[in-house]
Short mmCIF file of C-alpha atoms and ligand atoms in Angstrom, two decimals:
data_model
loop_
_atom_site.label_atom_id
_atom_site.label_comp_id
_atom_site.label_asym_id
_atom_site.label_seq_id
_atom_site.Cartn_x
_atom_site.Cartn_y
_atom_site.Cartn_z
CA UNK I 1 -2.74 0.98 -84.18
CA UNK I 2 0.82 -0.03 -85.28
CA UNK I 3 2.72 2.90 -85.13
CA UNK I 4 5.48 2.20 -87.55
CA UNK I 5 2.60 2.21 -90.40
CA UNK I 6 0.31 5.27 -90.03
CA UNK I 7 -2.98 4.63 -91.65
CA UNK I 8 -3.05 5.68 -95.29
CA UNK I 9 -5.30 9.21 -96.05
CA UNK I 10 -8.41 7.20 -97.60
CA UNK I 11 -8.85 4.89 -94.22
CA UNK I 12 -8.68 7.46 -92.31
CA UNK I 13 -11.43 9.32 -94.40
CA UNK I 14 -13.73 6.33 -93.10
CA UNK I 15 -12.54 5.97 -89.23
CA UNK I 16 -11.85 9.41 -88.37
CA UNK I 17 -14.38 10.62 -85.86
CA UNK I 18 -16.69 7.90 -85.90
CA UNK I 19 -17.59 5.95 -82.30
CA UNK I 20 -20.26 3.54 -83.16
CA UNK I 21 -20.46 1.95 -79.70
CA UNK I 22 -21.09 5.31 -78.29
CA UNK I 23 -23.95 5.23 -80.07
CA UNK I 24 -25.98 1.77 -80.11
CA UNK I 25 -23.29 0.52 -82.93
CA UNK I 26 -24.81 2.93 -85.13
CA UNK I 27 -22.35 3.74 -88.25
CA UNK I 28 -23.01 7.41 -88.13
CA UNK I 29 -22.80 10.05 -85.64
CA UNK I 30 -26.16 11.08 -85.45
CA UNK I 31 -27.07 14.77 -85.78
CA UNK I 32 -27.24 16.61 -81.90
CA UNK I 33 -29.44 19.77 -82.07
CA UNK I 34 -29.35 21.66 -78.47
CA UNK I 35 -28.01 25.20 -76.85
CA UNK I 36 -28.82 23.42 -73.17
CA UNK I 37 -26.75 21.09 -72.01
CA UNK I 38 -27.68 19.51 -68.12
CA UNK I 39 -25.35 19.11 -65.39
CA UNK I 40 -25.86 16.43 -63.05
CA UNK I 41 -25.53 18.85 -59.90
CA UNK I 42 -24.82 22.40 -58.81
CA UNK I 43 -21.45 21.33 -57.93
CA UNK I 44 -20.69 20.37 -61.55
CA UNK I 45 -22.84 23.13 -62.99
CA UNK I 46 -20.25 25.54 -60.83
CA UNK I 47 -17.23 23.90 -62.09
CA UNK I 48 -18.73 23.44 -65.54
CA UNK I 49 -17.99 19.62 -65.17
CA UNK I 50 -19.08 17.74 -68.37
CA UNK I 51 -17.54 17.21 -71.64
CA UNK I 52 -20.00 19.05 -73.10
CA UNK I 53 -20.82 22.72 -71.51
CA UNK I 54 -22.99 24.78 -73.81
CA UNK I 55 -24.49 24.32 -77.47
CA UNK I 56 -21.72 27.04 -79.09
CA UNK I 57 -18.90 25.39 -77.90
CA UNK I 58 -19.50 21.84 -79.31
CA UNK I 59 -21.71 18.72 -79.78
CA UNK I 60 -21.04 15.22 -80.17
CA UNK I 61 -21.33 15.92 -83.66
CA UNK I 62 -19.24 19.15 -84.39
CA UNK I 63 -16.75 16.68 -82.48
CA UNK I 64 -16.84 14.01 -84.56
CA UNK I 65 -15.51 16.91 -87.58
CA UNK I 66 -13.14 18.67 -85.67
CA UNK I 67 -11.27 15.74 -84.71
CA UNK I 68 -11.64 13.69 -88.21
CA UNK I 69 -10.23 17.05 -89.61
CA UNK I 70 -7.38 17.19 -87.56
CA UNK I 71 -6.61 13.97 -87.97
CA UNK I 72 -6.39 14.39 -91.58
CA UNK I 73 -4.73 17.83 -91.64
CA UNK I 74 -2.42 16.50 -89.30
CA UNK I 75 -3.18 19.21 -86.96
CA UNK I 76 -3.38 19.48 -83.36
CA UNK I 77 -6.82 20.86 -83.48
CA UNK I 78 -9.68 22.30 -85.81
CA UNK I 79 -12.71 24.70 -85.43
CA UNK I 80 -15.17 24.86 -87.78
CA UNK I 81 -17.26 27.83 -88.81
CA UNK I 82 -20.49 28.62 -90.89
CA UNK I 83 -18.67 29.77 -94.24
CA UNK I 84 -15.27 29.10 -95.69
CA UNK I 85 -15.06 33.53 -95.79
CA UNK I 86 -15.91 32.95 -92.32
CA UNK I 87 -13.26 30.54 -91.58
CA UNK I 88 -10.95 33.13 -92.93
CA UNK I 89 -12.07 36.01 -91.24
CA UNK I 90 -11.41 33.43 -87.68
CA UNK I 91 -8.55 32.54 -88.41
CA UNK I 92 -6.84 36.19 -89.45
CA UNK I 93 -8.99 37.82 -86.08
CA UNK I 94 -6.73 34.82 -84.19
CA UNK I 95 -3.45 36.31 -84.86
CA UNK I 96 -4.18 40.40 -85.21
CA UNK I 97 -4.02 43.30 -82.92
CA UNK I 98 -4.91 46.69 -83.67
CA UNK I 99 -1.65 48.80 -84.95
CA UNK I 100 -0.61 45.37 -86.95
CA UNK I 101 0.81 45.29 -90.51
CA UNK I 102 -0.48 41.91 -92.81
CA UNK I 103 1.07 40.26 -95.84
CA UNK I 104 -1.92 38.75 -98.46
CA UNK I 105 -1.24 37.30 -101.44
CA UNK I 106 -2.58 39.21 -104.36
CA UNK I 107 -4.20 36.37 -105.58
CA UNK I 108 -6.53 35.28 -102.30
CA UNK I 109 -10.11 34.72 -102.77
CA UNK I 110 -11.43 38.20 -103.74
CA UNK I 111 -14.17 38.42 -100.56
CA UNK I 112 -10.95 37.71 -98.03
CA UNK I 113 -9.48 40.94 -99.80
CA UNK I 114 -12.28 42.94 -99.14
CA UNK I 115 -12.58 41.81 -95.29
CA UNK I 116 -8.50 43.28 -95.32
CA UNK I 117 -9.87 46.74 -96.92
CA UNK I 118 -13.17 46.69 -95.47
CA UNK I 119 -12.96 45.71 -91.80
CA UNK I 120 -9.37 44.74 -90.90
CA UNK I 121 -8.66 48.47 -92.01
CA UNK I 122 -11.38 49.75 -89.71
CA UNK I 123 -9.95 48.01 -86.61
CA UNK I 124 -6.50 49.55 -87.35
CA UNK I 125 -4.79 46.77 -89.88
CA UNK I 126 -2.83 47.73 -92.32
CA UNK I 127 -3.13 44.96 -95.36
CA UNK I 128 -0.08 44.87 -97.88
CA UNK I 129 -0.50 42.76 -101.09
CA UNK I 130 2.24 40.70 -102.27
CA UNK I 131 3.08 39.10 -105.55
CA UNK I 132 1.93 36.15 -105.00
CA UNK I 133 5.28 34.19 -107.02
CA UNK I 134 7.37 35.86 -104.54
CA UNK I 135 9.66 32.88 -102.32
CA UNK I 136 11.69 33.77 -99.65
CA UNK I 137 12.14 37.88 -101.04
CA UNK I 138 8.82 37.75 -99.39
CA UNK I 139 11.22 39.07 -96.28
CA UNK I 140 11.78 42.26 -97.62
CA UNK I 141 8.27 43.37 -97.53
CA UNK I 142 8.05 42.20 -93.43
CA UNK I 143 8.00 45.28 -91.18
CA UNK I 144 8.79 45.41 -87.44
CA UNK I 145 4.38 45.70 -86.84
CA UNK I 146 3.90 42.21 -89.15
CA UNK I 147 2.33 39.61 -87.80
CA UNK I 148 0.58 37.72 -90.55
CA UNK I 149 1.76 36.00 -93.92
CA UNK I 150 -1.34 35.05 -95.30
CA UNK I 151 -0.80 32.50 -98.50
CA UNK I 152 -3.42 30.88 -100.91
CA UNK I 153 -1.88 28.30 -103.90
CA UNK I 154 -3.16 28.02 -105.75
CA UNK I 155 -4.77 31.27 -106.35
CA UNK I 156 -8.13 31.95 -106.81
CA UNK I 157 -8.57 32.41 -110.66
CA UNK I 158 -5.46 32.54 -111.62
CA UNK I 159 -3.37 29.43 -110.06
CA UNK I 160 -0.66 31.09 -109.35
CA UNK I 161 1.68 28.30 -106.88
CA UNK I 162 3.11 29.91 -103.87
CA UNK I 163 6.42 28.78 -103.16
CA UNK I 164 4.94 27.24 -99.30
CA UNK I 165 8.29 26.57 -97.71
CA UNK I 166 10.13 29.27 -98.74
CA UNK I 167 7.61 31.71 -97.01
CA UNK I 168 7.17 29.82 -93.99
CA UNK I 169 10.41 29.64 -93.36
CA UNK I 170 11.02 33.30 -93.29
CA UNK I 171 7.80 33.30 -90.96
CA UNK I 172 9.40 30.83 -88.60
CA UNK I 173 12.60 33.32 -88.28
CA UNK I 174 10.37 36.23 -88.17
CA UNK I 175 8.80 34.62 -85.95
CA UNK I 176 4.80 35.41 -87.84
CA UNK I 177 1.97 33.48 -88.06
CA UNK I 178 1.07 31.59 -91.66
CA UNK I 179 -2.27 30.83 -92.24
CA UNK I 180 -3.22 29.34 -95.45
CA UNK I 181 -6.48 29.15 -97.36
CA UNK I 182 -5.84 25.22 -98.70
CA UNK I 183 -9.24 25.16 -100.17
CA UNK I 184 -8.10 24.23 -103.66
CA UNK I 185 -6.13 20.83 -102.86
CA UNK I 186 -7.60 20.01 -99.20
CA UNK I 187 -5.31 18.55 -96.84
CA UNK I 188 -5.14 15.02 -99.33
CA UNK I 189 -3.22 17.25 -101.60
CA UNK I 190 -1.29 19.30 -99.88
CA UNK I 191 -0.71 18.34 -96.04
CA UNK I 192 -0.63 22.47 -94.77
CA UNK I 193 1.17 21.76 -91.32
CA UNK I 194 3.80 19.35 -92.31
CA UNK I 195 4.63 22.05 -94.44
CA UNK I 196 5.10 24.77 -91.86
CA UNK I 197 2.02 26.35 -91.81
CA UNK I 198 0.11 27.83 -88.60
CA UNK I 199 -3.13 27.95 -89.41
CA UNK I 200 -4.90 26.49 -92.39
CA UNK I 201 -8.46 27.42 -94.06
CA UNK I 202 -10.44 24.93 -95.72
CA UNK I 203 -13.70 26.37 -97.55
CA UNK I 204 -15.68 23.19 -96.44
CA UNK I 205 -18.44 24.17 -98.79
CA UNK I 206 -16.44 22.80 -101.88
CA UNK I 207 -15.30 19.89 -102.04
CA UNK I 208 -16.10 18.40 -98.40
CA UNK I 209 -19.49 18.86 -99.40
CA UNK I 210 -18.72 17.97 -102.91
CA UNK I 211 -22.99 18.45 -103.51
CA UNK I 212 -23.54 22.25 -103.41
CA UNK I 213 -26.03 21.72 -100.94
CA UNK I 214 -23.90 23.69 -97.44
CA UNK I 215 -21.81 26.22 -96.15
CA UNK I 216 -19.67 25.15 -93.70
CA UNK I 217 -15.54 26.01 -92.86
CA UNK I 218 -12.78 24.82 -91.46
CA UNK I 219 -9.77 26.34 -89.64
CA UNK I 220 -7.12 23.92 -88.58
CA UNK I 221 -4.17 25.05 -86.57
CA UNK I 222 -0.41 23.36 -85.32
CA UNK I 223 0.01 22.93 -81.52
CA UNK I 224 1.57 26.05 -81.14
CA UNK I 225 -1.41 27.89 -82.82
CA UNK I 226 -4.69 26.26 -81.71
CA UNK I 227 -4.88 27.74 -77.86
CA UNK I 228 -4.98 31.17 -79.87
CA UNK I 229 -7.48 29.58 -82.71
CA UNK I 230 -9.63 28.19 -79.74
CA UNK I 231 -10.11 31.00 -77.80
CA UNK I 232 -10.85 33.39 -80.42
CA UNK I 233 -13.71 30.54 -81.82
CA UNK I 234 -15.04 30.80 -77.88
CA UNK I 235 -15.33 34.21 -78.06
CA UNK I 236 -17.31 34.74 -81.38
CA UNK I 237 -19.81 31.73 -80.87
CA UNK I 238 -19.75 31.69 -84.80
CA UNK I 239 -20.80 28.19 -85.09
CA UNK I 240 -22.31 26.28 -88.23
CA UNK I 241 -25.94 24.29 -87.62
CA UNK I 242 -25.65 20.74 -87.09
CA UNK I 243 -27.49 19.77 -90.09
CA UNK I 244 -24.07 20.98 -92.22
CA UNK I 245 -21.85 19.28 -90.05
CA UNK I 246 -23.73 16.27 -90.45
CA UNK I 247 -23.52 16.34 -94.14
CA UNK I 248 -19.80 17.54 -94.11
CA UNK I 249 -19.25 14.49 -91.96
CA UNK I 250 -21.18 12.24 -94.95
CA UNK I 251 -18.99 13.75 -97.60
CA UNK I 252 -15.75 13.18 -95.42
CA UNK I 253 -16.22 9.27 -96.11
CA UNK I 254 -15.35 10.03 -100.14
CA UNK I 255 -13.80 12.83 -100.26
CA UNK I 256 -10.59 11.14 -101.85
CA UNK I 257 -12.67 8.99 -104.29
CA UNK I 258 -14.63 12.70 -105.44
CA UNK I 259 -11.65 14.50 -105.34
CA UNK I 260 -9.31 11.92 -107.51
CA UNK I 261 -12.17 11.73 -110.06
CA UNK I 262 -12.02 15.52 -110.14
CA UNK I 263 -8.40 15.26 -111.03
CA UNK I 264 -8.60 12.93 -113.66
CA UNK I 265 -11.87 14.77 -115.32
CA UNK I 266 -10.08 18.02 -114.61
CA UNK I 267 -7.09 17.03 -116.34
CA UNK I 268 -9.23 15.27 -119.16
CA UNK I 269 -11.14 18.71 -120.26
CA UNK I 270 -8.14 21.22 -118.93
CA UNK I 271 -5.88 18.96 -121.74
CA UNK I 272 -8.95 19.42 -124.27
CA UNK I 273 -9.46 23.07 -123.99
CA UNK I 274 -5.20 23.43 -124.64
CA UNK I 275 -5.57 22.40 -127.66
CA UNK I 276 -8.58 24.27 -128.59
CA UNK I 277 -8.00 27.69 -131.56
CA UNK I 278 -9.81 29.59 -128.95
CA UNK I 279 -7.98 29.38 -126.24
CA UNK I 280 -4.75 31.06 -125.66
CA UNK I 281 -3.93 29.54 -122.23
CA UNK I 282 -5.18 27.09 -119.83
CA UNK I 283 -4.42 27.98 -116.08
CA UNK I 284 -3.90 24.37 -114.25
CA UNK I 285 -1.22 23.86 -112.30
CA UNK I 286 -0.57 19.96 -113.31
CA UNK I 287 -0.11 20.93 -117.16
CA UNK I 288 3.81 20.83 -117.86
CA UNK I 289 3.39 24.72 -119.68
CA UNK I 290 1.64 25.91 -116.73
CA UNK I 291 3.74 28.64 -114.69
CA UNK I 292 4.13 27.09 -111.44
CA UNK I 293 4.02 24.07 -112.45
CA UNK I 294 7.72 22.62 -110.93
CA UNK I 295 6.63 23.95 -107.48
CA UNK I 296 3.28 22.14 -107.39
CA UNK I 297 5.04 18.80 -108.51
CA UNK I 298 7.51 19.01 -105.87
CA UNK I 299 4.60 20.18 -102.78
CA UNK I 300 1.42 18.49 -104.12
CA UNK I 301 -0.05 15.57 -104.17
CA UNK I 302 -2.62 16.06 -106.77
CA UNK I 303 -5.03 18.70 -108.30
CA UNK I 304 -8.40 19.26 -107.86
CA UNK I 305 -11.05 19.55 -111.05
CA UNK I 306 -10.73 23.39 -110.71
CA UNK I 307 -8.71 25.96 -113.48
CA UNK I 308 -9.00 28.99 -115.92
CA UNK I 309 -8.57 29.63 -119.12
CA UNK I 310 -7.88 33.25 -121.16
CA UNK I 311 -9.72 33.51 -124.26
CA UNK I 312 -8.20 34.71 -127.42
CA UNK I 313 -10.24 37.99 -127.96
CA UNK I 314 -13.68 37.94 -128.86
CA UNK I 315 -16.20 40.21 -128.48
CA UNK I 316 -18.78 40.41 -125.79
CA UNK I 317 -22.11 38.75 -128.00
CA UNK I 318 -19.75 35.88 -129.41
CA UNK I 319 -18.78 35.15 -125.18
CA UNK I 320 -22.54 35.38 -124.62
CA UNK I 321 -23.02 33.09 -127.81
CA UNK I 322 -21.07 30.10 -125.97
CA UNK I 323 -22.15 31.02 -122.61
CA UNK I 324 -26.04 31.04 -122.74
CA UNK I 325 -26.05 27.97 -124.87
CA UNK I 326 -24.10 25.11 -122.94
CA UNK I 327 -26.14 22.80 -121.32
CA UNK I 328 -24.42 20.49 -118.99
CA UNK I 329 -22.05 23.24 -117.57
CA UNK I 330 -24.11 26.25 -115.12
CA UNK I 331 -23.06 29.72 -114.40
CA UNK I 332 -22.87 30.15 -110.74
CA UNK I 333 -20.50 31.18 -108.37
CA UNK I 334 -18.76 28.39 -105.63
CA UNK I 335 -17.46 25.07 -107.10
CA UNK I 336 -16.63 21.67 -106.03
CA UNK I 337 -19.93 19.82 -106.37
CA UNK I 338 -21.10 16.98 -108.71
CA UNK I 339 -21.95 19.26 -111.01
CA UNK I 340 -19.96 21.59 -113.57
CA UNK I 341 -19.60 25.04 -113.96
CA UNK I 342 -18.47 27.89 -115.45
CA UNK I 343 -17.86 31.44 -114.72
CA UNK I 344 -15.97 34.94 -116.60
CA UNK I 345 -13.92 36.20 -114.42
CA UNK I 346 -11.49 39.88 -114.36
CA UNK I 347 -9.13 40.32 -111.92
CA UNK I 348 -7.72 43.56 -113.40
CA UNK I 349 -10.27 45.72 -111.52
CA UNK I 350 -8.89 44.88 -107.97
CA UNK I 351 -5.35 43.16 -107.70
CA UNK I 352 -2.60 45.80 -107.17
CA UNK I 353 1.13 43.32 -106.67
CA UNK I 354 0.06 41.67 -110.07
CA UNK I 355 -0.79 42.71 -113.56
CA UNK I 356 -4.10 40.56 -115.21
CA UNK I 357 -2.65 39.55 -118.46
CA UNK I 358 -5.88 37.88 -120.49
CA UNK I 359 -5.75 38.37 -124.01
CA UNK I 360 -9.46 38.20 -124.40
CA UNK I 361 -12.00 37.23 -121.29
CA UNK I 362 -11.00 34.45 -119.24
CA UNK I 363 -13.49 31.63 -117.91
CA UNK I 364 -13.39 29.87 -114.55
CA UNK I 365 -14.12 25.78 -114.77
CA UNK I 366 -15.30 23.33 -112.51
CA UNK I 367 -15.28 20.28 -114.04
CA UNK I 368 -17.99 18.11 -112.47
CA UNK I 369 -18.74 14.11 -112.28
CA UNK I 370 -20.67 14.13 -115.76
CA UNK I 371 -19.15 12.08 -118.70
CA UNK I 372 -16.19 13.91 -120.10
CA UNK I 373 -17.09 13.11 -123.68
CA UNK I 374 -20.59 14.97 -122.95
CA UNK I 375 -18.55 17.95 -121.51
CA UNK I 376 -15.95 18.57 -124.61
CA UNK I 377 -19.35 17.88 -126.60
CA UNK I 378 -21.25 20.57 -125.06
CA UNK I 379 -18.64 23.31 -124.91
CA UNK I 380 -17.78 22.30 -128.50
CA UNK I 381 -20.66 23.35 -129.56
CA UNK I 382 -20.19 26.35 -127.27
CA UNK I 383 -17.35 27.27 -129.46
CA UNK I 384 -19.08 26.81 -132.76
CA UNK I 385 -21.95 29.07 -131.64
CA UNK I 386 -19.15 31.81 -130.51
CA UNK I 387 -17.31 31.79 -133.72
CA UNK I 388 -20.40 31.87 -135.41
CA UNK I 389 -21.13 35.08 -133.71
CA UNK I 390 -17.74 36.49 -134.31
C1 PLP C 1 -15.35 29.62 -101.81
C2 PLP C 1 -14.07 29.98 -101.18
C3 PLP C 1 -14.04 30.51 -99.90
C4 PLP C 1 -15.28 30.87 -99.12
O1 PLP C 1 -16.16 29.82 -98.89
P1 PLP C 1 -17.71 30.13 -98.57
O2 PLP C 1 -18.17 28.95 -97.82
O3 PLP C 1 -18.39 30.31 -99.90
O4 PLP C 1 -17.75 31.39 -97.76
C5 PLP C 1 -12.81 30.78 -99.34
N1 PLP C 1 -11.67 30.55 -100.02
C6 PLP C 1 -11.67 30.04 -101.26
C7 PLP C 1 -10.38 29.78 -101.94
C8 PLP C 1 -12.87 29.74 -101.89
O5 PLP C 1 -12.86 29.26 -103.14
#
């Protein structure tokens, strides 16, 4: 490979971690089931000489992921794990002692909030929330016990964009350990290590599957990182079944082709519903009026088919009214398959660095790979029924 022109992201979506010769020419890795693996004698057995050792700590196949993954996280190493909450929960146990103090963004996934209150706590971690549209101030809230700055941007229901560099810098002086859960843009949107990030989280089960049909996540670390990252994977034997991996590998090939469709139907219906009576504001972080937006045009390279809206009020029956009616879009909790859907959503009952400011109830959409026109169509009517039932 020339070296003065790296391969672009989307060719290296269909080399990365494939070795057909290795395999008959076959395109495809195949899918290796085992625990067992056979040394050729009890000298190598001893030694544990093969490049494969044991079932839990890696196939041919769960190779094949890890090192496509790094490649395009531009890591120096990935595990994977059975769940994206999973992946999280790795990835913080990597970097944590008991008597530590945490930094979370008060706008992370809700589950990764309750593994801070419900199990870090137990094991003697102390969890503070942050605003999550703090920078660099982010400093004052470090204590002499901190050893984690954990960012998500943007964040989960509410899109708030974390100013990346800013924080990680102050990491890097404080000499703490970033880990970011990336799962919204994946690393085609927003490269995590290149900008200064230690570990990174990728909920696999979104858009790397892209079908709703797995569970699978990722943890990626930088050099300095991944011995830590490793050796805490080793010890937990948390590993996903080969069947995911295999169809995490499948949806690797076109990721970038799902993921820029996303953006452009995302886009197509977020611009709609802005312009909709009903709606007082759209959360996406590539609309000009969206708060946050400066930051994600400067870090990102594009936005996924994932964003909120708040309602003007209305009452409970006229929500249910557009709700229970649509056709095309589900209610169902996850996102990033071929399919859309939508979800309420309340974040006033949990944050605490943040106030939930939602006129009326706000919706959670991902916009799938139907027709747009059939989409606006469908939640058109959605709105008819609910002001019908005003
Ligand atoms: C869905 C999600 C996860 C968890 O992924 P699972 O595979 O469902 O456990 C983690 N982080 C974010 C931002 C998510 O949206």
């Amino acid at each position: 490979m020339d070296e003065r022109r790296p391969l672009k992201d989307r060719t290296k979506l269909v080399h990365a971690g494939r070795h057909p010769f290795e395999q008959h020419g076959f395109i495809n890795t195949p899918i290796y089931r085992g625990s067992t693996v056979l040394y050729r004698s009890y000298a190598d057995l001893v030694a544990r000489n093969a490049k494969y050792t044991y079932g839990t700590h890696g196939t041919p196949t769960t190779d094949a992921l890890e090192t496509a993954w790094t490649e395009i996280a531009g890591a120096a190493g990935t595990v994977l794990a059975p769940s994206g909450l999973s992946a999280v929960a790795l990835a913080i146990l990597s970097a944590v002692k008991a008597g530590d103090h945490i930094l979370v963004s008060d706008s992370v996934y809700q589950p990764t909030r309750n593994f801070c209150d419900r199990f870090l706590k137990r094991m003697g971690v102390e969890t503070t929330y942050y605003d999550p549209w703090l920078g660099a101030d982010i400093a004052d809230l470090v204590r002499p016990n901190t050893s984690v700055i954990f960012l998500e941007t943007p964040g989960s229901q509410t899109f708030e964009i974390q100013d990346v560099p800013a924080i990680a810098a102050v990491a890097i002086e404080k000499d703490l350990c970033t880990i970011l859960d990336n799962t919204w843009a994946t690393p085609l949107f927003f490269p995590p290590h290149r900008f200064g990030i230690d570990l990174a989280v990728e909920a696999g089960t979104k858009y790397l599957s892209g079908h709703a049909d797995l569970l699978l996540g990722l943890v990626s670390a930088n050099e300095r990182w991944l011995p830590r990252l490793r050796a805490a994977f080793d010890l937990f034997a948390n590993c996903p079944g080969p069947e995911d991996v295999y169809l995490a590998l499948r949806g690797l090939r076109t990721l970038e082709l799902r993921l820029r469709e996303a953006e452009r139907q995302g886009l197509s219906l977020a611009t709609w519903l802005s312009e909709r009576p009903e709606v007082a504001r759209v959360l996406h972080p590539a609309l000009p009026d969206c708060p946050g937006h400066a930051i994600w045009k400067r870090d990102f390279r594009g936005s996924s088919g994932l964003f909120s809206v708040y309602l003007n009020p209305v009452s409970r029956p006229a929500l249910a009214a557009f709700l229970d009616g649509l056709t095309l879009f589900g209610m169902g909790f996850s996102w990033g398959g071929y399919e859309s859907l939508v979800i309420p959503f309340d974040c006033s009952t949990y944050r605490t660095a943040t106030t939930f400011a939602s006129p009326g109830p706000a919706l959670r959409f991902s916009i799938g790979l139907e027709d747009p026109e059939d989409l606006k169509a469908d939640l058109a009517a959605g709105f008819e029924r609910l002001n019908a039932a005003r």
